[in-house]
Coordinates of C-alpha atoms in Angstrom, one line a residue:
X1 CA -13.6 2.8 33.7
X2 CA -12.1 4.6 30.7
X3 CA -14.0 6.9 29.0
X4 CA -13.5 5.5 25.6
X5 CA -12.1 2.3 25.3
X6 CA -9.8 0.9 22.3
X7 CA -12.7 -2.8 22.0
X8 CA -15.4 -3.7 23.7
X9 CA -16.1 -7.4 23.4
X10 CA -19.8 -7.8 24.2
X11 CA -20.1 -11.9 25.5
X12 CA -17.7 -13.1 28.0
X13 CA -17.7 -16.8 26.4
X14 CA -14.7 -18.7 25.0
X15 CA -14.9 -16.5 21.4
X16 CA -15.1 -13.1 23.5
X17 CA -11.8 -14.3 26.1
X18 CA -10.0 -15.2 22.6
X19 CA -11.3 -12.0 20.9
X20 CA -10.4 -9.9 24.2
X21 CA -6.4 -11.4 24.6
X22 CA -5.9 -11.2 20.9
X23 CA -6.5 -7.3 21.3
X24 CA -4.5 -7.2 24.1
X25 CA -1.6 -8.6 22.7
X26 CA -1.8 -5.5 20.3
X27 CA -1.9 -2.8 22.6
X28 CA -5.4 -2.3 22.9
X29 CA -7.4 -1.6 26.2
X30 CA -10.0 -4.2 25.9
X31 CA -13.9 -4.0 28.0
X32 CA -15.6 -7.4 28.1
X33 CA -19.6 -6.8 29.0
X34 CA -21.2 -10.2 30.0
X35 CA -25.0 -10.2 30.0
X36 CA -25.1 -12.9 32.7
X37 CA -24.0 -12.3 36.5
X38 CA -20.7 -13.8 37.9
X39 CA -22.2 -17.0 38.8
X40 CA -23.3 -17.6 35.5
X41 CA -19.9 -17.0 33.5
X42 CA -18.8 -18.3 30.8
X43 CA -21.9 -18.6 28.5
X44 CA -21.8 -21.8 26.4
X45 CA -18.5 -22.6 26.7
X46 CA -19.0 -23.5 30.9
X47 CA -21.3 -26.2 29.6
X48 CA -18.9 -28.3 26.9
X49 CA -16.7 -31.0 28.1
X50 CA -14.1 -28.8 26.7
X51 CA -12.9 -30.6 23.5
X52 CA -11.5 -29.1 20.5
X53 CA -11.0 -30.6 17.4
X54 CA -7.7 -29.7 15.7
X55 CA -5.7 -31.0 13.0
X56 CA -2.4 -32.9 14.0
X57 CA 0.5 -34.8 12.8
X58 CA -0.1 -37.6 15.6
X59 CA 0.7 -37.9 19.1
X60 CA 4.8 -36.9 18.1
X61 CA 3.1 -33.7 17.4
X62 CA 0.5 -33.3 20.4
X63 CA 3.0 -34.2 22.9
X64 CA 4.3 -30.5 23.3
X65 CA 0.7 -29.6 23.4
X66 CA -0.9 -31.3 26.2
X67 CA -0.1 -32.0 30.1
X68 CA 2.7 -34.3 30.8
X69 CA 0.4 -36.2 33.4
X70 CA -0.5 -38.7 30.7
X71 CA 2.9 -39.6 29.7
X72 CA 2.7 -43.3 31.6
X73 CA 0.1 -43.9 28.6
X74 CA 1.9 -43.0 25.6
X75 CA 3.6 -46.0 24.6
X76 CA 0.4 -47.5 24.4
X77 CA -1.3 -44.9 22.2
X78 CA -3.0 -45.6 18.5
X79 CA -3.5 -41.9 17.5
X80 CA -3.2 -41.2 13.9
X81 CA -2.6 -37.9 12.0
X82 CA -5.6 -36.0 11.5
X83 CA -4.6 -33.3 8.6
X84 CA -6.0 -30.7 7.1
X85 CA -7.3 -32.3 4.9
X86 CA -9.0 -34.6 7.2
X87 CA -10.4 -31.8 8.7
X88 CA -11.9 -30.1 5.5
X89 CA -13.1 -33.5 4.3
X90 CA -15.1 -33.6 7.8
X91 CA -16.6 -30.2 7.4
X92 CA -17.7 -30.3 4.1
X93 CA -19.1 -33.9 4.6
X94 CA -21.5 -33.3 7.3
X95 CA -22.5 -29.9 6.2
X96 CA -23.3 -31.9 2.4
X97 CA -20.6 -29.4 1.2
X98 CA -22.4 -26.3 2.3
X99 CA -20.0 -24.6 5.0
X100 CA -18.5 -21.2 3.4
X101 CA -15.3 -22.3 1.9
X102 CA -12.9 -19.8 2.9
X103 CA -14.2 -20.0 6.3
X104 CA -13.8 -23.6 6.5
X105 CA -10.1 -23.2 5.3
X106 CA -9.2 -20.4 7.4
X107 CA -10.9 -22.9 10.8
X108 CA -8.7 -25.6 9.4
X109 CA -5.8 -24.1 8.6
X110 CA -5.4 -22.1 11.7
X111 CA -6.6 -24.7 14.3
X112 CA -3.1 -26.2 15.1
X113 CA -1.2 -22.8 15.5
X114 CA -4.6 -21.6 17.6
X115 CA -4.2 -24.5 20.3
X116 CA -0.5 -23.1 20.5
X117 CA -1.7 -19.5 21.6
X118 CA -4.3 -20.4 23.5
X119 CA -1.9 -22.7 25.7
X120 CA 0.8 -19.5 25.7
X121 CA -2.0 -17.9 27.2
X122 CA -2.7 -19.9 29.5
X123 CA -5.0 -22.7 28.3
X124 CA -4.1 -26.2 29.7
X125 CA -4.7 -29.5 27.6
X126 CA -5.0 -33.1 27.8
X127 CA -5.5 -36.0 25.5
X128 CA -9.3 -37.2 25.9
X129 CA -8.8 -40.5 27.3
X130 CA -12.4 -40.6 28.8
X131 CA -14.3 -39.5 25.9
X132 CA -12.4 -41.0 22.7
X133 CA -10.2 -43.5 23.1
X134 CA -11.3 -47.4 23.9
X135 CA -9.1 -49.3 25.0
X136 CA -8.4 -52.8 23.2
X137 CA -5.7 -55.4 23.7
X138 CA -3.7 -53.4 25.8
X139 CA -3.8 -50.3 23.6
X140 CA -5.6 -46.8 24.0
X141 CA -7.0 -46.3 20.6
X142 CA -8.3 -42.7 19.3
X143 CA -11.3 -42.4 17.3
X144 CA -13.1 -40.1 15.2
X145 CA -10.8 -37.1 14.4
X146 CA -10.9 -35.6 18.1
X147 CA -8.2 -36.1 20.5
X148 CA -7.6 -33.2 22.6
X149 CA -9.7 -31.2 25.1
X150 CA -9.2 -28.7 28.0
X151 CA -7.8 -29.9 31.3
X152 CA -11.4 -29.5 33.4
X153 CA -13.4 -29.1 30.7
X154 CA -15.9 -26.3 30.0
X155 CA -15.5 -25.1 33.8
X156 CA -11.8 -25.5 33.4
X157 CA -11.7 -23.3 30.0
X158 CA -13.8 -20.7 31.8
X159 CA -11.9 -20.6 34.8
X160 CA -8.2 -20.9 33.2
X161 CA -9.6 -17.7 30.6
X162 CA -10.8 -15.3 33.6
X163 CA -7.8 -15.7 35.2
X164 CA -5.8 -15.0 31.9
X165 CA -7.6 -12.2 31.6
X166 CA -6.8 -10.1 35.0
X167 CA -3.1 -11.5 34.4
X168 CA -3.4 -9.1 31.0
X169 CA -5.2 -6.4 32.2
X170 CA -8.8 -6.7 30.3
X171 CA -11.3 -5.9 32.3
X172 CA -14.8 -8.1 32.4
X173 CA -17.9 -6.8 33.4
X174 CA -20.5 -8.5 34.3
X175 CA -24.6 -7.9 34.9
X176 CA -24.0 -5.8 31.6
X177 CA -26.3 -6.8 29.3
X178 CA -26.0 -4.6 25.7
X179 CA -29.2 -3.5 24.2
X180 CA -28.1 -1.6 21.3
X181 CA -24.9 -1.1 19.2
X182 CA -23.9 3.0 19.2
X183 CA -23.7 4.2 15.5
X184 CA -22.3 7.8 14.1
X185 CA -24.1 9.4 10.9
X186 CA -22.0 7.7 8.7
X187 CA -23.0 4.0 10.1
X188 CA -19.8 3.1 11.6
X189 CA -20.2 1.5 15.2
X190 CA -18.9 3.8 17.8
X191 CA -19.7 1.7 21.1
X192 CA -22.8 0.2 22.9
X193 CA -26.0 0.8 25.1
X194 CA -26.5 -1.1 27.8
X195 CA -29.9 -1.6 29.4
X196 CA -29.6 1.2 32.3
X197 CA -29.3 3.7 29.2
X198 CA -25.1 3.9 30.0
X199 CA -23.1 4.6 26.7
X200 CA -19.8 3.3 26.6
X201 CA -17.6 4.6 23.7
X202 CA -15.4 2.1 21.6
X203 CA -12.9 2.7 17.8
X204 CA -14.3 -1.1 17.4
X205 CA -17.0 -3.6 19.4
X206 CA -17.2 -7.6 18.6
X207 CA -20.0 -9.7 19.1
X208 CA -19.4 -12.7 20.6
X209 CA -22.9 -13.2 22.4
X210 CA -23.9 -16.6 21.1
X211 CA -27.0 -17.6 19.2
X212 CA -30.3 -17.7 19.6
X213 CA -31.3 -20.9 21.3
X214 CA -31.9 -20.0 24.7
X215 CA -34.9 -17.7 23.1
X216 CA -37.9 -19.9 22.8
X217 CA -40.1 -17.5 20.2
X218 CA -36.9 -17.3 18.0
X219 CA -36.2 -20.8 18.2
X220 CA -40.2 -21.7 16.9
X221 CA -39.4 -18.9 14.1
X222 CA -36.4 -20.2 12.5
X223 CA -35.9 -24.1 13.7
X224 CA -39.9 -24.5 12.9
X225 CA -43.1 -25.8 15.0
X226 CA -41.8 -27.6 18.4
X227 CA -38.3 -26.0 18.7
X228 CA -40.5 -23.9 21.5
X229 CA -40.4 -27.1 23.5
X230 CA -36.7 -28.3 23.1
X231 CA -34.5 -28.4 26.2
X232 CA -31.3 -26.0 26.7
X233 CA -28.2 -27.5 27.3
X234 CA -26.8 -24.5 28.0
X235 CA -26.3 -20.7 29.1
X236 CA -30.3 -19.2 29.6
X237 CA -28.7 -15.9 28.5
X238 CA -28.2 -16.8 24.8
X239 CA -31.1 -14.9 23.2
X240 CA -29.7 -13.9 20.0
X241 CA -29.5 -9.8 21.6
X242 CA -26.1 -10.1 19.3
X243 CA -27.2 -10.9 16.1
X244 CA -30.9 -9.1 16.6
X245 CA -28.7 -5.9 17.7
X246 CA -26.1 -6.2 14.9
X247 CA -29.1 -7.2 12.1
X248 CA -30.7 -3.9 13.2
X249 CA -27.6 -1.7 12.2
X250 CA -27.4 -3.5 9.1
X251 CA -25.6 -6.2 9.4
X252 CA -26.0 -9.3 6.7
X253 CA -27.8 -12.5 8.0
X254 CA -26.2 -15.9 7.0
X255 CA -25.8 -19.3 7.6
X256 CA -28.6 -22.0 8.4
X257 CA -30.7 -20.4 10.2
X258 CA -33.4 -23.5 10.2
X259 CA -30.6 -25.4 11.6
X260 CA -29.1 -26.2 15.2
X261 CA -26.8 -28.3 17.2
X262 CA -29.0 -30.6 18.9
X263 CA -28.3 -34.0 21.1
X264 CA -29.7 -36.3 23.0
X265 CA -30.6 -35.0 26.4
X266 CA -31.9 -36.7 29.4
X267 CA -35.4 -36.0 29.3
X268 CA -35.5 -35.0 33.1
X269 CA -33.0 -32.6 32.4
X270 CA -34.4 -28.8 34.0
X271 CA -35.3 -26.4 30.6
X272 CA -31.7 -24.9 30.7
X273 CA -28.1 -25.6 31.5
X274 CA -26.7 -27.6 34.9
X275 CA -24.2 -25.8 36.6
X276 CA -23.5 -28.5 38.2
X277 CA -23.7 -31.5 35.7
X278 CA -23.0 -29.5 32.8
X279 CA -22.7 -32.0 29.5
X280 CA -23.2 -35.0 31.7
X281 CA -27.1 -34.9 30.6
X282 CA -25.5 -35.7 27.4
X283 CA -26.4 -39.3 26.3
X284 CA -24.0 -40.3 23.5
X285 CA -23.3 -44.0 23.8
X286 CA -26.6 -44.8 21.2
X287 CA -24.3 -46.0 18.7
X288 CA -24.0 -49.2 21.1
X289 CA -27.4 -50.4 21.1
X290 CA -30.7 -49.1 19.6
X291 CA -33.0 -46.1 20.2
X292 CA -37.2 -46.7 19.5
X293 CA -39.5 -44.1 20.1
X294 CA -42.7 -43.5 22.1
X295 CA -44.2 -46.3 19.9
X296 CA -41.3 -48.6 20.7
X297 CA -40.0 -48.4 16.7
X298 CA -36.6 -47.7 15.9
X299 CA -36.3 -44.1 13.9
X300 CA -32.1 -43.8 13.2
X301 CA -29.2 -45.7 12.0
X302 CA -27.6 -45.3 15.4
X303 CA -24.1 -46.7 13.5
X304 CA -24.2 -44.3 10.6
X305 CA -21.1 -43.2 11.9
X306 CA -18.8 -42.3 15.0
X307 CA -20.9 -40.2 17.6
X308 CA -18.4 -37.2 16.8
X309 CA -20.7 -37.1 13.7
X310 CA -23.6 -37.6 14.3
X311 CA -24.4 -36.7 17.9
X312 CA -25.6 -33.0 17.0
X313 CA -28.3 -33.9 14.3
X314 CA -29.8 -36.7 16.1
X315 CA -31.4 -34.1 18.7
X316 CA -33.5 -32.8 15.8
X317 CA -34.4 -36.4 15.2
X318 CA -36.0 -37.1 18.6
X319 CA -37.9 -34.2 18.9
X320 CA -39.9 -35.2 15.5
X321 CA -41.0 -38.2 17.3
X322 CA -44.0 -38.5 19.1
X323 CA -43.9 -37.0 22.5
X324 CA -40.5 -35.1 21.4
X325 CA -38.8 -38.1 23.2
X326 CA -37.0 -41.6 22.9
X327 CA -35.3 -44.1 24.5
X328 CA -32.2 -45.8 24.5
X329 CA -31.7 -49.4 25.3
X330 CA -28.9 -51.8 26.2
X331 CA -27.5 -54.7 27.1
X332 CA -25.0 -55.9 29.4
X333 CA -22.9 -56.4 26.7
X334 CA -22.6 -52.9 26.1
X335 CA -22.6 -51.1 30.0
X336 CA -19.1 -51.0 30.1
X337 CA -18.9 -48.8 26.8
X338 CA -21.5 -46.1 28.3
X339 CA -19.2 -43.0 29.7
X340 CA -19.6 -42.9 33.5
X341 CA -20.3 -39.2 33.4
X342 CA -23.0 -39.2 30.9
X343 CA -25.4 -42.5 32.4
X344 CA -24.2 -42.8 35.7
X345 CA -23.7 -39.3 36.5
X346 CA -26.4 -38.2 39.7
X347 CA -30.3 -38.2 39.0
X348 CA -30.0 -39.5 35.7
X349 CA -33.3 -41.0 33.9
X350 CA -32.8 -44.7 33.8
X351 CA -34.7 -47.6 33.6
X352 CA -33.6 -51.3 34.4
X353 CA -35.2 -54.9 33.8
X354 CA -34.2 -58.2 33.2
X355 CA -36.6 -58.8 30.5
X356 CA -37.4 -56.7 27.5
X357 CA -40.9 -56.7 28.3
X358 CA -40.7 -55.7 31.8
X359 CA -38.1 -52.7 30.1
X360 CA -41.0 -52.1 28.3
X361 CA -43.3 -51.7 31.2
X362 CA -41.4 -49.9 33.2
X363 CA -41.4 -47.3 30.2
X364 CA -45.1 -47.2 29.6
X365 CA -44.6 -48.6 25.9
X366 CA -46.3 -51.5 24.0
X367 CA -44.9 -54.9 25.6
X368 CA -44.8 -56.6 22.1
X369 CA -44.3 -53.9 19.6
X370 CA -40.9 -53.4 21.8
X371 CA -40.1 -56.9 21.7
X372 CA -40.9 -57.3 18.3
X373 CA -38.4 -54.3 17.5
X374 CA -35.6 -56.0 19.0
X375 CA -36.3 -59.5 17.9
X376 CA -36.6 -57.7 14.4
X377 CA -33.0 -56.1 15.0
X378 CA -31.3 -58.9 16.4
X379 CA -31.9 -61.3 13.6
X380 CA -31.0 -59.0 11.3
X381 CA -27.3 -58.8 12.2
X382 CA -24.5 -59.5 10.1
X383 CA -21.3 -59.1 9.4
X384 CA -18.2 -57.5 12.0
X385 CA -16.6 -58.5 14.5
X386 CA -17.6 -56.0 16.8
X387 CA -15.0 -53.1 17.4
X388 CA -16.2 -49.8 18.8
X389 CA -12.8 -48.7 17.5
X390 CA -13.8 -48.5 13.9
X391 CA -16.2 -47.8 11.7
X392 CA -16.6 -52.2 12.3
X393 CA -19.4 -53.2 9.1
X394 CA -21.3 -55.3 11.8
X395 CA -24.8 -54.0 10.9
X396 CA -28.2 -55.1 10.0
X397 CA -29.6 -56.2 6.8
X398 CA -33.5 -56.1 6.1
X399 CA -34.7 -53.4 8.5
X400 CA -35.5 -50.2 8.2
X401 CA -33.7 -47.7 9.5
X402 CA -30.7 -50.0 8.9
X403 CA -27.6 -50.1 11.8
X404 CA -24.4 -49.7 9.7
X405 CA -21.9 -50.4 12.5
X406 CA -21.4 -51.5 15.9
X407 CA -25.2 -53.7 16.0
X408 CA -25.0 -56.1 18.0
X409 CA -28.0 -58.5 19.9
X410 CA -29.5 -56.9 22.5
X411 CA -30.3 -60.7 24.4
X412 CA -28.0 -60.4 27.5
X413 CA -29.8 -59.0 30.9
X414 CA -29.9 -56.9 32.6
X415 CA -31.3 -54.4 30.2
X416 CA -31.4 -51.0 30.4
X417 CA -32.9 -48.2 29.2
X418 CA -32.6 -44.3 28.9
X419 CA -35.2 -42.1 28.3
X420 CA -33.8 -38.6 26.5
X421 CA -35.3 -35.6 24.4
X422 CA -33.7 -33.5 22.5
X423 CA -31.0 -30.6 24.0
X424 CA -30.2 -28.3 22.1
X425 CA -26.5 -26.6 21.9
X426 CA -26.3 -23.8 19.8
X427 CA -28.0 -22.1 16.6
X428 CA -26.4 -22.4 13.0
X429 CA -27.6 -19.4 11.1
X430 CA -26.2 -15.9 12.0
X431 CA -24.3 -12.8 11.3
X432 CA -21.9 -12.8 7.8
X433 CA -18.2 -12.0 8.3
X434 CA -15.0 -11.7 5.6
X435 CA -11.7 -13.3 6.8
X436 CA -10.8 -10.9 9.6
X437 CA -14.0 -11.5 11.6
X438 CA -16.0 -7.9 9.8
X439 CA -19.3 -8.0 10.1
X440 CA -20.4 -7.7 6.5
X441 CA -23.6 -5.3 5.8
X442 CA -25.7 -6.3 3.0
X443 CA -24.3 -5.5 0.3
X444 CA -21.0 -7.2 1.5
X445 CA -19.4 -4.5 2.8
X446 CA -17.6 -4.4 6.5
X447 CA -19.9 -2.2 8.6
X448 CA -17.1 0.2 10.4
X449 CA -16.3 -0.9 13.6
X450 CA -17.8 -3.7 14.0
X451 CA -16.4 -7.6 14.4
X452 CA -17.9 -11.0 15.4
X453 CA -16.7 -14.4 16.3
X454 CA -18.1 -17.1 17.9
X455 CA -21.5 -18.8 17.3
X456 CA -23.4 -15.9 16.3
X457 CA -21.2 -16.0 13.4
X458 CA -23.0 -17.9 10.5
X459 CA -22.3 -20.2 7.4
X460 CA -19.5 -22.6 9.1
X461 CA -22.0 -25.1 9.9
X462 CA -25.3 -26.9 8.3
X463 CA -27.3 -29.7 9.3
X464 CA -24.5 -30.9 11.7
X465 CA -21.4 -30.4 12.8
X466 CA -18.3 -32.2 13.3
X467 CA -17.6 -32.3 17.1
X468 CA -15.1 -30.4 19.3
X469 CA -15.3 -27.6 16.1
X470 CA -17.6 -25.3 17.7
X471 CA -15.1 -24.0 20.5
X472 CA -11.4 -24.4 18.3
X473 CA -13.9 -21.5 15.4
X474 CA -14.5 -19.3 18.2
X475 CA -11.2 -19.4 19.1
X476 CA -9.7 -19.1 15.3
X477 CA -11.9 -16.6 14.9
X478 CA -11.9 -14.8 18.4
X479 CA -8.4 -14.3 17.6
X480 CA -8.8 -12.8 14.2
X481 CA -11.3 -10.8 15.4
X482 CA -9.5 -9.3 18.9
X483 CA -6.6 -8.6 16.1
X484 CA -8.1 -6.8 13.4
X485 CA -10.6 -4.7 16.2
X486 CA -7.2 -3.5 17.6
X487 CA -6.1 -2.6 14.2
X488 CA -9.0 -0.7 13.5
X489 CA -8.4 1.1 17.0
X490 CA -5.1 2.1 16.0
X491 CA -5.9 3.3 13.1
X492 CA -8.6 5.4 14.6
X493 CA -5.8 7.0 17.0
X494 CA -3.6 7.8 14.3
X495 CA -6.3 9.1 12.0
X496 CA -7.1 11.4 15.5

């Protein structure tokens, strides 16, 4: 290897790919140092079902955008314009108008002409028929802002950036885990240390090593008593080395750092990521019949609003409960609207009866408390039709928590139900950084050197997130960062 490279990207995820071929494009010679071994690659990013949420002017728009294998379909396609606007509305809505403003906008406003390079480099996409469009009457209708993922999904993206990489010439290493950020006298980041005491020598680094949520002590420290206990959906490498590393050479924290990206996981899920299964052990379909708790009570609106918004909070929700676990039910009615992957996908937790009581024996719960819950919810229906299309209005009057859309009677056997616990994803809070990706010190200045993307990057998200966001900001700001490290590199050349 070089003695002194141009950027070293330290996390070999979807942020650090982006980061790395954005410094390429500029000249740069470009190290990627991945904590985890070859099998492991990809951090996060290997485990997402590879969706990105973008804004759009409708299919007309996406067409140039994704794989032509779908193009059977698209005379029967209901897929709006999501705008900008849209998009910003989204953010700032679910984060209760907390995400950093100019970060939001630059996510936003760059998303579209992001999914562009990242298909120029090599990125292949696809409309997500399996994960958010129903169809109705002969019609494949979109729903809840998200449209368009990577062909393969998380494996896919990992696999279609390695290869994208040799094809440019920036190297990955891997089994290199970075212990310490190398700093001159005057504070600016001159390169990294890895664990075997080896100094490598960089004009700029970026951190792209993820958050903090495969560290268990961390996780109790900031998320609060419990978080200890919370399943990892993901990578076992994230362990906040990143933002504990960049903190230590002065960096600014920022963001929610009580606050995570959390789902419901099937509680027989091992403590971190599948390899194999990935986001299968995802369990999103709750907005189609009820979830109760260890008690057998109901503890969420599951029909507050599409899953895209409010899968990643209900996590935290579940692990409140007793036990840190729940269960979901349904009826017949609703099987067919369950994703294949996610509830019939191999070993998953499942229960089945043709009685609510015998559900509830099966489960270990009280026989009549559980049927009291759904005789409770069941009566208390009103409005619709049903239309898991829309945000429908059939919901529940007189309960509490209340269903606000999709409730409909669970009274048609079999019934079946799914025991989960809560998963968590990735952490919130995080490293400040200006509009090029910096790493802000604090004082709000940009610490020499030194750039972050990804989600060790705070203040984009707070008690939730809009999903498919999470990968399209590493990649908006991957890129950002990959170009202004390379720009700093160059001027460190000239200045030489």
């Amino acid at each position: 290897m070089p003695a002194h490279w141009d950027v070293i990207v330290v996390g070999g995820g979807n942020a650090g790919f982006c980061a790395a071929q954005s410094a390429r494009e500029q000249g740069a010679q470009v190290l990627v140092l991945e904590k985890a071994p070859r099998q492991w690659a990809g951090g996060n990013s290997y485990f997402t079902a590879g969706a990105m949420r973008t804004s759009h002017g409708g299919l007309t728009d996406l067409k140039d955008l994704v794989e032509p294998s779908a193009d059977d379909r698209f005379d029967h396609v209901d897929l709006d314009a999501y705008t900008e606007d849209h998009f910003l509305d989204d953010m700032t809505r679910v984060t209760r108008g907390r995400t950093d403003p100019e970060l939001a906008r630059i996510l936003v406003g760059e998303s579209r002409a992001t999914m562009n390079w990242l298909r120029d480099i090599g990125l292949r996409f696809e409309l997500m028929f399996h994960r958010q469009a129903y169809e109705v009457d002969g019609r494949y209708r979109f729903w809840g802002g998200l449209a368009v993922g990577v062909v393969g999904g998380g494996k896919g993206m990992v696999e279609q950036h390695l290869t994208a990489a040799e094809r440019t010439g920036v190297e990955v290493r891997f089994d290199a885990p970075v212990v310490r950020l190398a700093t001159g006298p005057d504070a600016t980041v001159r390169g990294v240390v890895l664990a075997d005491g080896q100094v490598l020598e960089a004009s700029s680094v970026v951190l792209t090593s993820g958050g903090f949520e495969a560290n268990p002590q961390m996780r109790a420290g900031y998320l609060g008593p419990g978080w200890d206990l919370a399943l990892v959906r993901g990578t076992p490498y994230n362990t906040g080395d990143g933002i504990q590393m960049a903190l230590a050479a002065g960096a600014q924290p920022h963001g929610h750092w009580s606050g995570s990206h959390a789902v419901a996981w099937d509680s027989g899920a091992r403590p971190t990521g599948d390899r194999e299964l990935t986001n299968q052990l995802t369990r999103g379909g709750y907005p189609f019949g009820i979830v109760v708790n260890a008690e057998g009570r109901r503890f969420v609106d599951e029909g507050a609003d599409f899953r895209n918004y409010t899968y990643a909070r209900y996590g935290a929700e579940i692990l409140k409960q007793p036990g840190g676990i729940a269960f979901q039910l349904f009826d017949a009615k609703s099987a067919h609207l369950l994703r294949p992957e996610e509830y019939a996908s191999k070993d998953v937790s499942k229960v089945e009866s043709d009685t609510v009581a015998g559900l509830a024996k099966e489960l270990g719960l009280d026989e009549d408390r559980l049927a009291s819950t759904v005789d409770d919810f069941n009566v208390a229906i009103t409005g619709g039709p049903f239309d898991p299309t829309v945000k429908d209005g059939s919901r529940t009057e007189g309960i509490t928590p209340p269903k606000s859309n999709w409730a409909q009677p669970l009274d048609t056997p079999p019934y079946t139900a799914y025991p989960v616990t809560c998963g968590i994803t990735f952490t919130f809070g995080g490293l400040r950084i200006d509009r090029d990706a910096h790493v802000l010190d604090t004082s709000g200045r940009p610490i020499p050197g030194l750039h972050a993307a990804g989600e060790l990057v705070g203040g984009l998200f707070y008690f939730n997130y809009p999903g498919g966001s999470g990968l399209t900001a590493g990649s908006v700001f991957g890129r950002r960062a990959g170009r202004s490290a390379a720009a700093a590199a160059h001027d460190s050349r000239a200045a030489a």
